[in-house]
Coordinates of C-alpha atoms in Angstrom, one line a residue:
M1 CA 28.5 49.2 -16.3
N2 CA 25.8 50.1 -13.9
F3 CA 23.7 47.2 -15.1
K4 CA 26.6 44.7 -14.6
G5 CA 27.1 46.0 -11.2
N6 CA 23.5 45.6 -10.2
F7 CA 23.5 42.2 -11.7
K8 CA 26.5 41.1 -9.7
L9 CA 24.9 42.6 -6.5
I10 CA 21.7 40.7 -7.0
Y11 CA 23.6 37.5 -7.9
K12 CA 25.5 37.7 -4.6
L13 CA 22.3 38.5 -2.8
D14 CA 20.7 35.3 -4.1
W15 CA 23.5 33.2 -2.8
Y16 CA 23.5 35.0 0.5
I17 CA 19.9 34.3 1.1
I18 CA 20.1 30.7 -0.2
K19 CA 23.0 29.9 2.1
K20 CA 21.2 31.5 5.1
F21 CA 18.0 29.7 4.3
L22 CA 19.4 26.2 3.7
G23 CA 22.0 26.6 6.4
T24 CA 19.4 27.5 9.0
Y25 CA 17.1 24.7 7.8
F26 CA 19.6 21.9 7.9
F27 CA 21.0 23.1 11.2
S28 CA 17.5 23.1 12.8
I29 CA 16.8 19.7 11.4
A30 CA 20.1 18.3 12.7
L31 CA 19.5 19.8 16.1
I32 CA 16.0 18.3 16.5
I33 CA 17.2 14.9 15.2
A34 CA 20.0 14.9 17.7
I35 CA 17.5 15.6 20.5
S36 CA 15.1 12.9 19.1
V37 CA 17.9 10.3 19.0
I38 CA 18.9 11.0 22.6
F39 CA 15.3 10.7 23.8
D40 CA 14.7 7.6 21.7
Y41 CA 17.9 5.9 23.0
N42 CA 17.0 6.7 26.6
E43 CA 13.5 5.3 26.1
H44 CA 14.6 2.0 24.5
I45 CA 18.0 1.6 26.1
D46 CA 16.9 -1.7 27.8
K47 CA 15.9 -3.2 24.5
L48 CA 18.7 -1.7 22.4
K49 CA 21.4 -3.3 24.6
D50 CA 20.3 -6.7 23.2
A51 CA 21.3 -5.7 19.7
A52 CA 24.8 -5.5 18.3
P53 CA 26.2 -1.9 18.1
S54 CA 26.4 -2.1 14.3
E55 CA 22.7 -3.1 14.2
V56 CA 21.7 -0.2 16.4
L57 CA 23.7 2.3 14.4
F58 CA 23.1 1.1 10.8
D59 CA 19.8 -0.8 10.9
Y60 CA 18.0 1.5 13.3
Y61 CA 19.3 5.0 13.7
L62 CA 20.7 5.4 10.2
N63 CA 17.1 4.8 9.0
F64 CA 15.5 6.6 12.0
I65 CA 17.2 9.9 11.1
P66 CA 15.8 10.5 7.5
Y67 CA 12.4 9.3 8.7
F68 CA 12.2 12.0 11.4
A69 CA 13.9 14.6 9.2
S70 CA 11.1 14.2 6.7
L71 CA 8.4 14.3 9.4
F72 CA 9.7 17.6 10.9
S73 CA 10.5 19.2 7.6
P74 CA 7.4 21.5 7.2
L75 CA 7.9 22.8 10.7
F76 CA 11.5 23.7 10.2
V77 CA 11.1 25.2 6.8
F78 CA 8.8 27.7 8.5
I79 CA 11.1 28.2 11.5
A80 CA 14.2 28.6 9.3
V81 CA 12.6 31.3 7.1
I82 CA 11.3 33.3 10.0
F83 CA 14.4 33.0 12.1
F84 CA 17.0 34.2 9.6
T85 CA 14.6 36.7 7.8
S86 CA 13.7 38.3 11.1
K87 CA 17.4 38.5 12.0
I88 CA 18.4 40.3 8.7
A89 CA 15.3 42.5 8.9
D90 CA 16.2 43.6 12.5
G91 CA 19.7 44.4 11.1
S92 CA 18.1 46.7 8.5
E93 CA 19.5 44.5 5.7
I94 CA 16.1 44.1 4.0
I95 CA 15.6 47.9 4.1
A96 CA 19.1 48.3 2.5
M97 CA 18.1 45.8 -0.2
F98 CA 14.9 47.7 -1.0
S99 CA 16.8 51.0 -1.1
T100 CA 19.0 49.6 -3.9
G101 CA 15.9 48.9 -6.0
V102 CA 15.4 45.3 -5.1
S103 CA 11.6 44.6 -5.1
F104 CA 9.9 42.2 -2.8
N105 CA 9.1 39.9 -5.7
R106 CA 12.8 39.9 -6.6
L107 CA 13.7 39.2 -3.0
L108 CA 11.4 36.1 -3.1
R109 CA 13.4 34.5 -5.9
P110 CA 16.2 32.9 -3.8
Y111 CA 13.6 31.9 -1.2
M112 CA 11.6 30.0 -3.8
L113 CA 14.7 28.5 -5.2
S114 CA 15.6 27.2 -1.8
A115 CA 12.0 26.0 -1.2
A116 CA 12.2 24.1 -4.6
F117 CA 15.5 22.4 -3.5
I118 CA 13.9 21.4 -0.1
A119 CA 10.7 20.2 -1.8
L120 CA 12.7 18.0 -4.3
F121 CA 15.0 16.8 -1.6
N122 CA 12.1 15.8 0.7
F123 CA 10.1 14.2 -2.2
A124 CA 13.1 12.1 -3.2
L125 CA 13.8 11.2 0.5
G126 CA 10.1 10.3 1.2
S127 CA 9.4 8.5 -2.1
Y128 CA 12.6 6.4 -2.5
V129 CA 15.1 6.6 0.4
I130 CA 12.9 6.4 3.5
P131 CA 10.7 3.5 2.4
V132 CA 13.7 1.3 1.7
G133 CA 15.2 2.2 5.0
S134 CA 11.9 1.7 6.8
R135 CA 11.9 -2.0 5.9
T136 CA 15.2 -2.5 7.8
R137 CA 14.0 -0.2 10.7
V138 CA 10.7 -2.0 11.0
A139 CA 12.4 -5.4 10.9
F140 CA 14.7 -4.2 13.7
T141 CA 11.9 -2.9 15.9
N142 CA 9.9 -6.2 15.4
K143 CA 13.0 -8.2 16.5
Y144 CA 14.1 -6.1 19.5
F145 CA 11.1 -4.1 20.5
E146 CA 8.7 -7.1 20.4
R147 CA 6.3 -5.4 18.1
N148 CA 4.4 -7.8 15.8
T149 CA 2.9 -5.6 13.0
S150 CA 2.0 -8.5 10.7
S151 CA -1.6 -9.4 10.1
L152 CA -1.6 -13.0 11.4
S153 CA -4.9 -13.9 9.7
A154 CA -7.7 -12.7 7.5
S155 CA -11.2 -13.9 6.9
N156 CA -13.9 -13.8 4.2
I157 CA -11.5 -12.8 1.5
Q158 CA -12.8 -12.3 -2.1
I159 CA -10.3 -11.1 -4.7
E160 CA -10.0 -11.0 -8.5
V161 CA -7.0 -13.1 -9.4
E162 CA -7.0 -12.1 -13.0
P163 CA -9.8 -10.9 -15.4
G164 CA -12.7 -13.2 -15.0
V165 CA -11.2 -15.3 -12.2
I166 CA -12.4 -14.8 -8.6
A167 CA -10.9 -16.4 -5.6
Y168 CA -12.5 -16.8 -2.2
M169 CA -11.3 -18.1 1.1
Q170 CA -13.1 -18.3 4.4
R171 CA -10.0 -17.8 6.4
Y172 CA -6.2 -17.4 5.9
E173 CA -3.6 -18.1 8.5
D174 CA -0.2 -16.5 8.0
Y175 CA 1.7 -18.8 10.4
N176 CA 1.2 -21.8 8.1
N177 CA 0.5 -20.0 4.8
T178 CA -2.8 -21.8 4.5
A179 CA -6.2 -20.8 3.3
Y180 CA -9.3 -22.7 4.5
S181 CA -12.5 -23.3 2.5
F182 CA -10.9 -22.1 -0.7
S183 CA -12.7 -21.6 -4.0
L184 CA -11.8 -20.4 -7.4
D185 CA -14.4 -19.4 -10.0
K186 CA -13.7 -18.7 -13.7
F187 CA -16.1 -16.7 -15.8
E188 CA -16.3 -16.2 -19.6
D189 CA -18.8 -13.6 -20.9
K190 CA -20.3 -13.5 -17.4
L191 CA -21.0 -17.2 -17.5
L192 CA -19.4 -19.6 -14.9
V193 CA -17.2 -22.1 -16.8
S194 CA -15.2 -23.5 -13.9
H195 CA -15.8 -23.9 -10.2
M196 CA -13.0 -25.3 -8.0
T197 CA -13.2 -25.8 -4.2
A198 CA -10.6 -27.1 -1.7
R199 CA -10.7 -27.8 2.0
T200 CA -7.3 -26.1 2.2
A201 CA -4.9 -24.3 -0.1
T202 CA -1.3 -23.8 1.1
Y203 CA 1.0 -21.2 -0.5
D204 CA 4.5 -22.5 -1.1
T205 CA 7.3 -20.7 -2.9
V206 CA 10.3 -22.6 -1.6
A207 CA 10.5 -25.3 -4.2
N208 CA 8.2 -24.1 -7.0
G209 CA 8.5 -20.4 -7.2
R210 CA 5.8 -17.7 -7.1
F211 CA 2.1 -18.4 -7.2
H212 CA 2.4 -22.1 -6.3
W213 CA -0.5 -23.4 -4.2
E214 CA -1.0 -26.9 -2.9
L215 CA -4.7 -27.9 -2.8
R216 CA -6.1 -30.5 -0.4
S217 CA -9.4 -32.4 -0.8
Y218 CA -10.2 -30.5 -4.0
N219 CA -13.2 -30.7 -6.3
I220 CA -13.2 -29.1 -9.8
R221 CA -16.3 -28.7 -11.9
N222 CA -15.8 -27.7 -15.5
L223 CA -18.9 -26.5 -17.2
S224 CA -19.5 -26.5 -21.0
G225 CA -23.1 -25.9 -22.1
N226 CA -25.2 -28.7 -20.6
K227 CA -22.1 -30.8 -19.9
E228 CA -20.3 -30.9 -16.5
I229 CA -17.0 -32.6 -15.9
I230 CA -16.1 -33.2 -12.2
T231 CA -12.6 -33.9 -11.0
K232 CA -11.8 -34.8 -7.4
G233 CA -8.6 -35.6 -5.5
L234 CA -6.7 -35.5 -2.3
S235 CA -3.9 -33.3 -3.4
L236 CA -3.1 -31.0 -6.3
D237 CA -0.2 -28.7 -7.1
T238 CA -1.3 -25.8 -9.1
V239 CA -0.4 -22.2 -10.1
I240 CA -2.8 -19.4 -9.1
K241 CA -1.7 -15.8 -9.7
L242 CA -2.3 -14.9 -6.1
E243 CA 0.1 -14.2 -3.2
P244 CA -0.6 -13.6 0.5
S245 CA 0.8 -10.1 0.1
D246 CA -2.2 -9.3 -2.2
F247 CA -4.6 -9.5 0.7
L248 CA -2.6 -9.6 3.9
V249 CA -1.6 -6.0 4.8
T250 CA 0.7 -5.3 7.7
E251 CA 0.5 -2.2 9.9
K252 CA 2.4 0.8 8.4
Q253 CA 3.1 -1.3 5.3
E254 CA 2.5 1.8 3.1
E255 CA 5.6 3.5 4.8
T256 CA 7.9 0.7 3.5
M257 CA 6.9 1.1 -0.2
T258 CA 8.4 3.5 -2.6
S259 CA 6.0 5.8 -4.5
P260 CA 6.2 3.7 -7.7
E261 CA 5.5 0.6 -5.7
L262 CA 2.6 2.4 -3.9
R263 CA 1.1 3.5 -7.3
K264 CA 1.3 0.0 -8.7
F265 CA -0.1 -1.6 -5.5
I266 CA -3.1 0.7 -5.4
A267 CA -3.9 0.2 -9.1
R268 CA -3.5 -3.6 -8.7
Q269 CA -5.7 -3.8 -5.6
K270 CA -8.4 -1.7 -7.2
E271 CA -8.4 -3.9 -10.3
R272 CA -8.7 -7.0 -8.0
G273 CA -11.6 -5.5 -6.1
V274 CA -9.7 -5.5 -2.8
G275 CA -11.6 -3.4 -0.2
N276 CA -9.7 -0.7 1.6
V277 CA -6.5 0.9 0.2
T278 CA -7.1 4.2 1.9
D279 CA -3.9 4.2 4.0
F280 CA -1.8 3.6 0.9
Q281 CA -3.6 6.4 -1.0
I282 CA -3.1 8.8 1.9
E283 CA 0.6 8.0 2.1
Y284 CA 1.0 8.4 -1.7
N285 CA -0.7 11.8 -1.8
R286 CA 1.0 13.0 1.5
R287 CA 4.4 12.7 0.0
I288 CA 3.5 15.0 -2.8
S289 CA 1.5 17.5 -0.8
M290 CA 4.1 17.8 1.9
S291 CA 6.8 18.6 -0.7
F292 CA 4.5 21.3 -2.2
A293 CA 3.9 22.8 1.3
S294 CA 7.5 24.1 1.3
F295 CA 6.6 26.8 -1.2
I296 CA 3.4 27.9 0.8
L297 CA 5.2 27.9 4.2
T298 CA 8.2 29.8 2.7
L299 CA 5.9 32.5 1.3
I300 CA 4.1 32.9 4.6
G301 CA 7.4 33.0 6.5
V302 CA 9.0 35.7 4.3
S303 CA 5.8 37.8 4.2
L304 CA 5.5 37.7 8.0
S305 CA 9.1 38.4 9.0
S306 CA 10.5 40.7 6.3
R307 CA 9.3 43.9 8.1
K308 CA 11.4 45.3 10.9
R309 CA 9.3 45.7 14.1
K310 CA 9.8 46.4 17.7
G311 CA 10.2 43.3 19.9
G312 CA 12.5 41.4 17.6
M313 CA 11.9 37.9 16.2
G314 CA 10.0 36.5 19.2
L315 CA 6.6 37.5 17.9
Y316 CA 7.4 36.0 14.4
L317 CA 8.6 32.8 15.9
A318 CA 5.5 32.5 18.0
I319 CA 3.3 33.1 14.9
G320 CA 5.4 30.8 12.8
L321 CA 5.2 28.0 15.3
G322 CA 1.5 28.5 15.7
L323 CA 0.9 28.3 11.9
S324 CA 3.2 25.4 11.3
F325 CA 1.7 23.4 14.2
G326 CA -1.7 24.3 12.9
Y327 CA -0.8 23.0 9.5
I328 CA 0.4 19.7 10.9
L329 CA -2.6 19.4 13.1
F330 CA -5.0 20.2 10.3
Q331 CA -3.3 17.6 8.1
S332 CA -3.7 15.0 10.8
I333 CA -7.4 15.8 11.2
T334 CA -8.1 15.6 7.5
S335 CA -6.2 12.2 7.3
T336 CA -8.5 10.9 10.0
F337 CA -11.5 11.9 7.8
A338 CA -10.0 10.0 4.9
V339 CA -9.5 6.9 7.0
S340 CA -13.1 7.1 8.2
G341 CA -14.3 7.5 4.6
A342 CA -15.7 11.0 5.1
M343 CA -13.2 12.5 2.7
S344 CA -11.1 11.2 -0.3
P345 CA -7.4 10.6 0.4
F346 CA -6.5 13.2 -2.3
W347 CA -8.5 16.0 -0.7
A348 CA -7.5 15.0 2.8
E349 CA -3.9 15.5 2.0
W350 CA -4.2 18.6 -0.2
L351 CA -6.9 20.5 1.8
P352 CA -4.3 21.9 4.3
N353 CA -2.4 23.3 1.3
I354 CA -5.5 24.7 -0.3
I355 CA -6.5 26.4 3.0
F356 CA -3.1 27.9 3.6
V357 CA -2.7 29.3 0.1
P358 CA -5.2 32.2 0.7
I359 CA -3.3 32.9 4.0
A360 CA 0.0 33.0 2.0
I361 CA -1.5 35.3 -0.6
Y362 CA -3.0 37.7 1.9
L363 CA 0.3 38.0 3.8
Y364 CA 2.1 38.4 0.5
F365 CA 0.1 41.5 -0.4
K366 CA 0.5 42.8 3.2
A367 CA 4.3 42.4 3.1
P368 CA 6.5 45.6 2.8
R369 CA 7.4 46.6 -0.8

């Protein structure tokens, strides 16, 4: 009977803490989002008045909200834990829990369950929901905020179209979908078997589907042993497994791709020998590391604020804000190192977690038992 009573007490305790944690977290996020929307609307009111109300609401702000919710999530995980844990500690509720035989480790269980929910929620949001919404949001800002984030041109592009086939173009202009001084080399067993050049190559999918290119002033040399067959012409419609999106990268494009799309894009670009995919690797690793951070920040928050002290929760909130801002700042610095090539994208995104784990462990052992 005693055992059942204790079990029921702990079960209620779990739900009590989970509701407090998640309730405070989502309320804090909602509050900061409301403030952000107000400031953003005041900043862009002159430009937003040109758009239809439905566009402003559904195309912009409906996709603005989850983006900033994910951005502020680590900060408010910390604040939520410290705020409500300090409050129940000041009310001697944690002391009462310990007096009934609840250990600190047992007390952590509902916190970690809540952190797991937030981690999965943010991972799903950042990996699948926000990227899709960002496409609409970016299109809206390009249209009404006069931001052109597209790469209008690229030069000296060399890319592997498929195994053994290398394309090169001196310049590509996005406005007319045309590559200038285009060449395509085919190799078999490291020997050149075909060399094609064209004054221009224009990408056209309207009538002929994907990978269709129209070559102008072309020259094809097919090599077989000592024989060489040359074919020339003014115009040639051909299929080349190459698209402008393979080498033209728009600003913040990585934010508009889901995690599976990012993974495939990175692998494809590496296979093709395309230069820099650092921004895409940073974004891919950031989504995972930021989700995992919920556990670390929750452990730090509980360990800091579970002790009743004089002065209330002010000190805990100050420490929590300092640590959470330090985490975000440190992550920004390491991301910069990755962009500059001084650090790999994986370590750049995971190093803040690695640094904060010992802090969490130290505070965990210092927490009241």
